[in-house]
Amino acid sequence: MLRFLTVLFLTSLLTSPASAACICLKCVFGEHHMFQTSSSAMLPTFAPGDCPIARLYNDTLKPQRGQPIAFEENGQVFLFRLIGVAGDQIQLTDGEVFLNGTALKRERGQSFRLTGKDDMRIALNACDGQTECDVSLTRETLPDGTNYEILDVSDTHLDTTALFTVPKGHVFVLGDNRDNAADSRLASPMGRGFIALNSLIGVFEEE
């Protein structure tokens, strides 16, 4: 079973073998794979224990900005959201994501029940010392209109970053839980850095 990994209090969304409670009928056809998440890095999209299903990556499947992806590094599988492709320039300033010089649109999203079961550190901080409370999500929209909700309720040292230029053959990823994700904002081994396309194993097609 893959280990739960915590780096500098940040989490990468590792997966573990799906439990008996996870059932994927279409996986038997060989084009999909089910993962079971084991951290909070992709809250609210994937919570610990969720069993998301991905289409297996191949040369004909081109992942798009905004899609969650699965990739493997050193025998461990990680799940994050693809934000930038080769040639893109990305920078975060006070939590806002700038893609090629333009800030992604942000607006108030749905209410979300944040609990210590999902992320104790973030819950205690956002809920004034309590282990659960309702928080407002943030809806982030890419230039092509693709949008998704993120959890961004605390100020962290990763809210503002250097300017990243995505190299050829790689992508840039962020966790939907911007307060607690060891993603491309941090270089390996503290985070994930740029992700090589040849390490991708799945693309999640959200409904």
mmCIF file of C-alpha atoms in Angstrom:
data_model
loop_
_atom_site.group_PDB
_atom_site.id
_atom_site.type_symbol
_atom_site.label_atom_id
_atom_site.label_comp_id
_atom_site.label_asym_id
_atom_site.label_seq_id
_atom_site.Cartn_x
_atom_site.Cartn_y
_atom_site.Cartn_z
ATOM 1 C CA MET A 1 0.000 0.000 0.000
ATOM 2 C CA LEU A 2 1.296 3.447 -0.867
ATOM 3 C CA ARG A 3 2.362 5.608 2.040
ATOM 4 C CA PHE A 4 0.589 8.796 3.009
ATOM 5 C CA LEU A 5 3.154 11.511 2.356
ATOM 6 C CA THR A 6 3.350 14.781 4.266
ATOM 7 C CA VAL A 7 6.019 17.286 3.291
ATOM 8 C CA LEU A 8 6.395 20.509 5.260
ATOM 9 C CA PHE A 9 2.784 20.099 6.417
ATOM 10 C CA LEU A 10 1.665 20.005 2.789
ATOM 11 C CA THR A 11 0.111 16.984 1.176
ATOM 12 C CA SER A 12 0.291 15.384 -2.223
ATOM 13 C CA LEU A 13 -2.772 13.435 -3.240
ATOM 14 C CA LEU A 14 -1.428 9.914 -3.063
ATOM 15 C CA THR A 15 -3.557 6.940 -3.917
ATOM 16 C CA SER A 16 -3.831 3.492 -2.434
ATOM 17 C CA PRO A 17 -5.367 0.272 -3.785
ATOM 18 C CA ALA A 18 -9.136 0.655 -4.064
ATOM 19 C CA SER A 19 -11.048 -0.985 -1.219
ATOM 20 C CA ALA A 20 -13.916 -3.435 -1.553
ATOM 21 C CA ALA A 21 -16.304 -0.482 -1.229
ATOM 22 C CA CYS A 22 -14.988 0.900 -4.531
ATOM 23 C CA ILE A 23 -16.582 -0.635 -7.603
ATOM 24 C CA CYS A 24 -15.657 0.225 -11.188
ATOM 25 C CA LEU A 25 -17.565 -1.802 -13.740
ATOM 26 C CA LYS A 26 -16.115 -0.045 -16.774
ATOM 27 C CA CYS A 27 -12.565 -0.671 -15.557
ATOM 28 C CA VAL A 28 -12.854 -4.284 -16.736
ATOM 29 C CA PHE A 29 -12.617 -3.076 -20.343
ATOM 30 C CA GLY A 30 -9.078 -1.822 -19.822
ATOM 31 C CA GLU A 31 -9.588 1.844 -20.705
ATOM 32 C CA HIS A 32 -10.193 3.135 -17.168
ATOM 33 C CA HIS A 33 -8.640 2.736 -13.742
ATOM 34 C CA MET A 34 -9.979 3.470 -10.273
ATOM 35 C CA PHE A 35 -7.890 5.108 -7.561
ATOM 36 C CA GLN A 36 -8.585 5.533 -3.866
ATOM 37 C CA THR A 37 -7.365 8.843 -2.506
ATOM 38 C CA SER A 38 -5.478 9.063 0.757
ATOM 39 C CA SER A 39 -4.920 12.778 1.378
ATOM 40 C CA SER A 40 -6.721 16.120 1.253
ATOM 41 C CA ALA A 41 -4.642 17.793 -1.477
ATOM 42 C CA MET A 42 -7.556 17.776 -3.962
ATOM 43 C CA LEU A 43 -10.364 18.850 -1.622
ATOM 44 C CA PRO A 44 -13.154 19.587 -2.382
ATOM 45 C CA THR A 45 -13.004 17.598 -5.642
ATOM 46 C CA PHE A 46 -11.569 14.413 -4.124
ATOM 47 C CA ALA A 47 -11.737 13.752 -0.379
ATOM 48 C CA PRO A 48 -9.662 11.136 1.456
ATOM 49 C CA GLY A 49 -11.222 7.744 0.769
ATOM 50 C CA ASP A 50 -12.881 8.764 -2.498
ATOM 51 C CA CYS A 51 -12.593 6.398 -5.454
ATOM 52 C CA PRO A 52 -12.350 8.510 -8.626
ATOM 53 C CA ILE A 53 -12.129 6.840 -12.016
ATOM 54 C CA ALA A 54 -9.684 8.014 -14.683
ATOM 55 C CA ARG A 55 -9.366 7.251 -18.359
ATOM 56 C CA LEU A 56 -5.973 5.638 -18.872
ATOM 57 C CA TYR A 57 -3.519 7.995 -20.526
ATOM 58 C CA ASN A 58 -2.148 7.265 -23.989
ATOM 59 C CA ASP A 59 -0.556 9.202 -26.825
ATOM 60 C CA THR A 60 -3.949 9.989 -28.371
ATOM 61 C CA LEU A 61 -5.416 11.385 -25.143
ATOM 62 C CA LYS A 62 -4.275 14.977 -24.772
ATOM 63 C CA PRO A 63 -4.892 16.300 -21.248
ATOM 64 C CA GLN A 64 -6.391 19.774 -21.134
ATOM 65 C CA ARG A 65 -5.917 22.643 -18.704
ATOM 66 C CA GLY A 66 -8.360 22.237 -15.849
ATOM 67 C CA GLN A 67 -8.501 18.446 -15.917
ATOM 68 C CA PRO A 68 -7.427 16.422 -12.877
ATOM 69 C CA ILE A 69 -4.691 13.972 -13.809
ATOM 70 C CA ALA A 70 -2.949 10.988 -12.239
ATOM 71 C CA PHE A 71 0.789 10.465 -12.603
ATOM 72 C CA GLU A 72 3.448 8.214 -11.119
ATOM 73 C CA GLU A 73 6.742 9.149 -9.507
ATOM 74 C CA ASN A 74 9.089 6.689 -7.817
ATOM 75 C CA GLY A 75 6.396 4.055 -7.572
ATOM 76 C CA GLN A 76 3.804 6.392 -6.050
ATOM 77 C CA VAL A 77 0.699 7.766 -7.752
ATOM 78 C CA PHE A 78 -0.389 11.393 -7.334
ATOM 79 C CA LEU A 79 -3.569 13.230 -8.322
ATOM 80 C CA PHE A 80 -3.593 16.962 -9.101
ATOM 81 C CA ARG A 81 -5.266 19.434 -11.454
ATOM 82 C CA LEU A 82 -3.478 20.405 -14.658
ATOM 83 C CA ILE A 83 -3.115 24.192 -14.840
ATOM 84 C CA GLY A 84 -0.346 24.828 -17.364
ATOM 85 C CA VAL A 85 1.084 23.119 -20.445
ATOM 86 C CA ALA A 86 4.443 23.496 -22.180
ATOM 87 C CA GLY A 87 5.307 27.124 -22.836
ATOM 88 C CA ASP A 88 2.816 28.532 -20.316
ATOM 89 C CA GLN A 89 3.976 31.014 -17.706
ATOM 90 C CA ILE A 90 2.347 30.679 -14.301
ATOM 91 C CA GLN A 91 2.648 32.692 -11.125
ATOM 92 C CA LEU A 92 0.602 32.999 -7.941
ATOM 93 C CA THR A 93 0.202 36.348 -6.218
ATOM 94 C CA ASP A 94 -1.734 36.498 -2.945
ATOM 95 C CA GLY A 95 -3.505 33.295 -3.937
ATOM 96 C CA GLU A 96 -4.493 34.448 -7.422
ATOM 97 C CA VAL A 97 -3.242 32.338 -10.319
ATOM 98 C CA PHE A 98 -1.812 34.261 -13.268
ATOM 99 C CA LEU A 99 -1.700 32.251 -16.490
ATOM 100 C CA ASN A 100 0.387 33.884 -19.215
ATOM 101 C CA GLY A 101 0.059 37.233 -17.493
ATOM 102 C CA THR A 102 -3.714 37.147 -16.963
ATOM 103 C CA ALA A 103 -5.319 36.424 -13.596
ATOM 104 C CA LEU A 104 -7.775 33.544 -13.564
ATOM 105 C CA LYS A 105 -11.274 34.680 -12.704
ATOM 106 C CA ARG A 106 -12.204 33.965 -9.099
ATOM 107 C CA GLU A 107 -15.642 34.172 -7.544
ATOM 108 C CA ARG A 108 -17.410 32.875 -4.476
ATOM 109 C CA GLY A 109 -18.438 29.244 -4.806
ATOM 110 C CA GLN A 110 -20.658 26.889 -2.878
ATOM 111 C CA SER A 111 -20.648 26.327 0.858
ATOM 112 C CA PHE A 112 -18.516 23.371 1.916
ATOM 113 C CA ARG A 113 -18.461 21.476 5.208
ATOM 114 C CA LEU A 114 -14.799 21.367 6.190
ATOM 115 C CA THR A 115 -13.978 18.758 8.824
ATOM 116 C CA GLY A 116 -10.913 17.584 10.674
ATOM 117 C CA LYS A 117 -11.486 14.160 9.162
ATOM 118 C CA ASP A 118 -10.598 15.630 5.781
ATOM 119 C CA ASP A 119 -7.853 18.052 6.865
ATOM 120 C CA MET A 120 -7.382 18.690 10.586
ATOM 121 C CA ARG A 121 -4.800 21.447 10.267
ATOM 122 C CA ILE A 122 -6.828 23.499 7.809
ATOM 123 C CA ALA A 123 -10.055 22.892 9.731
ATOM 124 C CA LEU A 124 -8.605 24.103 13.036
ATOM 125 C CA ASN A 125 -7.258 27.208 11.338
ATOM 126 C CA ALA A 126 -10.382 28.060 9.322
ATOM 127 C CA CYS A 127 -12.883 27.105 12.042
ATOM 128 C CA ASP A 128 -11.394 29.160 14.908
ATOM 129 C CA GLY A 129 -10.054 26.123 16.714
ATOM 130 C CA GLN A 130 -13.076 23.908 16.065
ATOM 131 C CA THR A 131 -12.801 20.670 14.124
ATOM 132 C CA GLU A 132 -15.491 21.479 11.563
ATOM 133 C CA CYS A 133 -17.406 24.385 10.078
ATOM 134 C CA ASP A 134 -18.946 25.615 6.832
ATOM 135 C CA VAL A 135 -16.604 27.566 4.566
ATOM 136 C CA SER A 136 -17.067 29.196 1.179
ATOM 137 C CA LEU A 137 -15.285 27.606 -1.743
ATOM 138 C CA THR A 138 -13.756 29.663 -4.543
ATOM 139 C CA ARG A 139 -14.698 29.046 -8.166
ATOM 140 C CA GLU A 140 -11.722 29.469 -10.482
ATOM 141 C CA THR A 141 -12.219 29.859 -14.238
ATOM 142 C CA LEU A 142 -9.645 29.272 -16.979
ATOM 143 C CA PRO A 143 -9.528 31.408 -20.154
ATOM 144 C CA ASP A 144 -11.483 28.782 -22.133
ATOM 145 C CA GLY A 145 -14.319 28.821 -19.587
ATOM 146 C CA THR A 146 -13.350 25.608 -17.788
ATOM 147 C CA ASN A 147 -14.100 26.117 -14.110
ATOM 148 C CA TYR A 148 -13.834 24.204 -10.872
ATOM 149 C CA GLU A 149 -14.030 24.893 -7.155
ATOM 150 C CA ILE A 150 -11.024 25.139 -4.887
ATOM 151 C CA LEU A 151 -10.471 25.321 -1.135
ATOM 152 C CA ASP A 152 -8.550 28.494 -0.279
ATOM 153 C CA VAL A 153 -9.395 29.654 3.234
ATOM 154 C CA SER A 154 -5.981 30.364 4.789
ATOM 155 C CA ASP A 155 -2.929 32.471 4.030
ATOM 156 C CA THR A 156 0.137 30.301 3.333
ATOM 157 C CA HIS A 157 3.679 30.853 2.127
ATOM 158 C CA LEU A 158 2.717 29.352 -1.242
ATOM 159 C CA ASP A 159 0.064 31.995 -1.994
ATOM 160 C CA THR A 160 2.798 34.003 -3.728
ATOM 161 C CA THR A 161 5.374 32.278 -5.928
ATOM 162 C CA ALA A 162 8.084 32.923 -8.448
ATOM 163 C CA LEU A 163 7.234 32.959 -12.154
ATOM 164 C CA PHE A 164 7.242 29.439 -13.610
ATOM 165 C CA THR A 165 7.727 28.652 -17.312
ATOM 166 C CA VAL A 166 6.568 25.130 -18.148
ATOM 167 C CA PRO A 167 9.252 23.265 -20.150
ATOM 168 C CA LYS A 168 8.609 21.149 -23.217
ATOM 169 C CA GLY A 169 7.175 17.719 -22.461
ATOM 170 C CA HIS A 170 5.875 18.766 -19.046
ATOM 171 C CA VAL A 171 2.811 20.209 -17.324
ATOM 172 C CA PHE A 172 2.210 22.319 -14.215
ATOM 173 C CA VAL A 173 -0.268 21.116 -11.587
ATOM 174 C CA LEU A 174 -1.988 22.523 -8.517
ATOM 175 C CA GLY A 175 -4.005 20.881 -5.779
ATOM 176 C CA ASP A 176 -7.580 22.098 -5.395
ATOM 177 C CA ASN A 177 -6.789 22.425 -1.681
ATOM 178 C CA ARG A 178 -4.497 25.401 -2.220
ATOM 179 C CA ASP A 179 -3.805 25.623 1.503
ATOM 180 C CA ASN A 180 -2.365 22.125 1.800
ATOM 181 C CA ALA A 181 -0.925 20.682 -1.404
ATOM 182 C CA ALA A 182 2.666 19.836 -2.289
ATOM 183 C CA ASP A 183 2.194 20.480 -5.991
ATOM 184 C CA SER A 184 4.176 22.183 -8.773
ATOM 185 C CA ARG A 185 4.707 25.244 -6.597
ATOM 186 C CA LEU A 186 7.425 23.262 -4.844
ATOM 187 C CA ALA A 187 10.304 21.488 -6.528
ATOM 188 C CA SER A 188 10.895 17.799 -5.828
ATOM 189 C CA PRO A 189 11.350 16.273 -3.288
ATOM 190 C CA MET A 190 9.417 18.846 -1.217
ATOM 191 C CA GLY A 191 6.724 19.059 -3.895
ATOM 192 C CA ARG A 192 6.179 17.744 -7.388
ATOM 193 C CA GLY A 193 7.738 20.420 -9.594
ATOM 194 C CA PHE A 194 6.988 20.152 -13.317
ATOM 195 C CA ILE A 195 5.326 16.869 -14.290
ATOM 196 C CA ALA A 196 6.717 14.931 -17.261
ATOM 197 C CA LEU A 197 4.038 13.863 -19.726
ATOM 198 C CA ASN A 198 5.558 10.385 -19.853
ATOM 199 C CA SER A 199 4.709 9.954 -16.156
ATOM 200 C CA LEU A 200 0.960 10.460 -16.709
ATOM 201 C CA ILE A 201 -1.215 7.407 -16.201
ATOM 202 C CA GLY A 202 -4.740 8.805 -16.169
ATOM 203 C CA VAL A 203 -6.995 11.756 -16.963
ATOM 204 C CA PHE A 204 -10.170 12.399 -14.987
ATOM 205 C CA GLU A 205 -13.160 13.433 -17.054
ATOM 206 C CA GLU A 206 -15.343 15.282 -14.577
ATOM 207 C CA GLU A 207 -19.089 15.193 -15.098
#
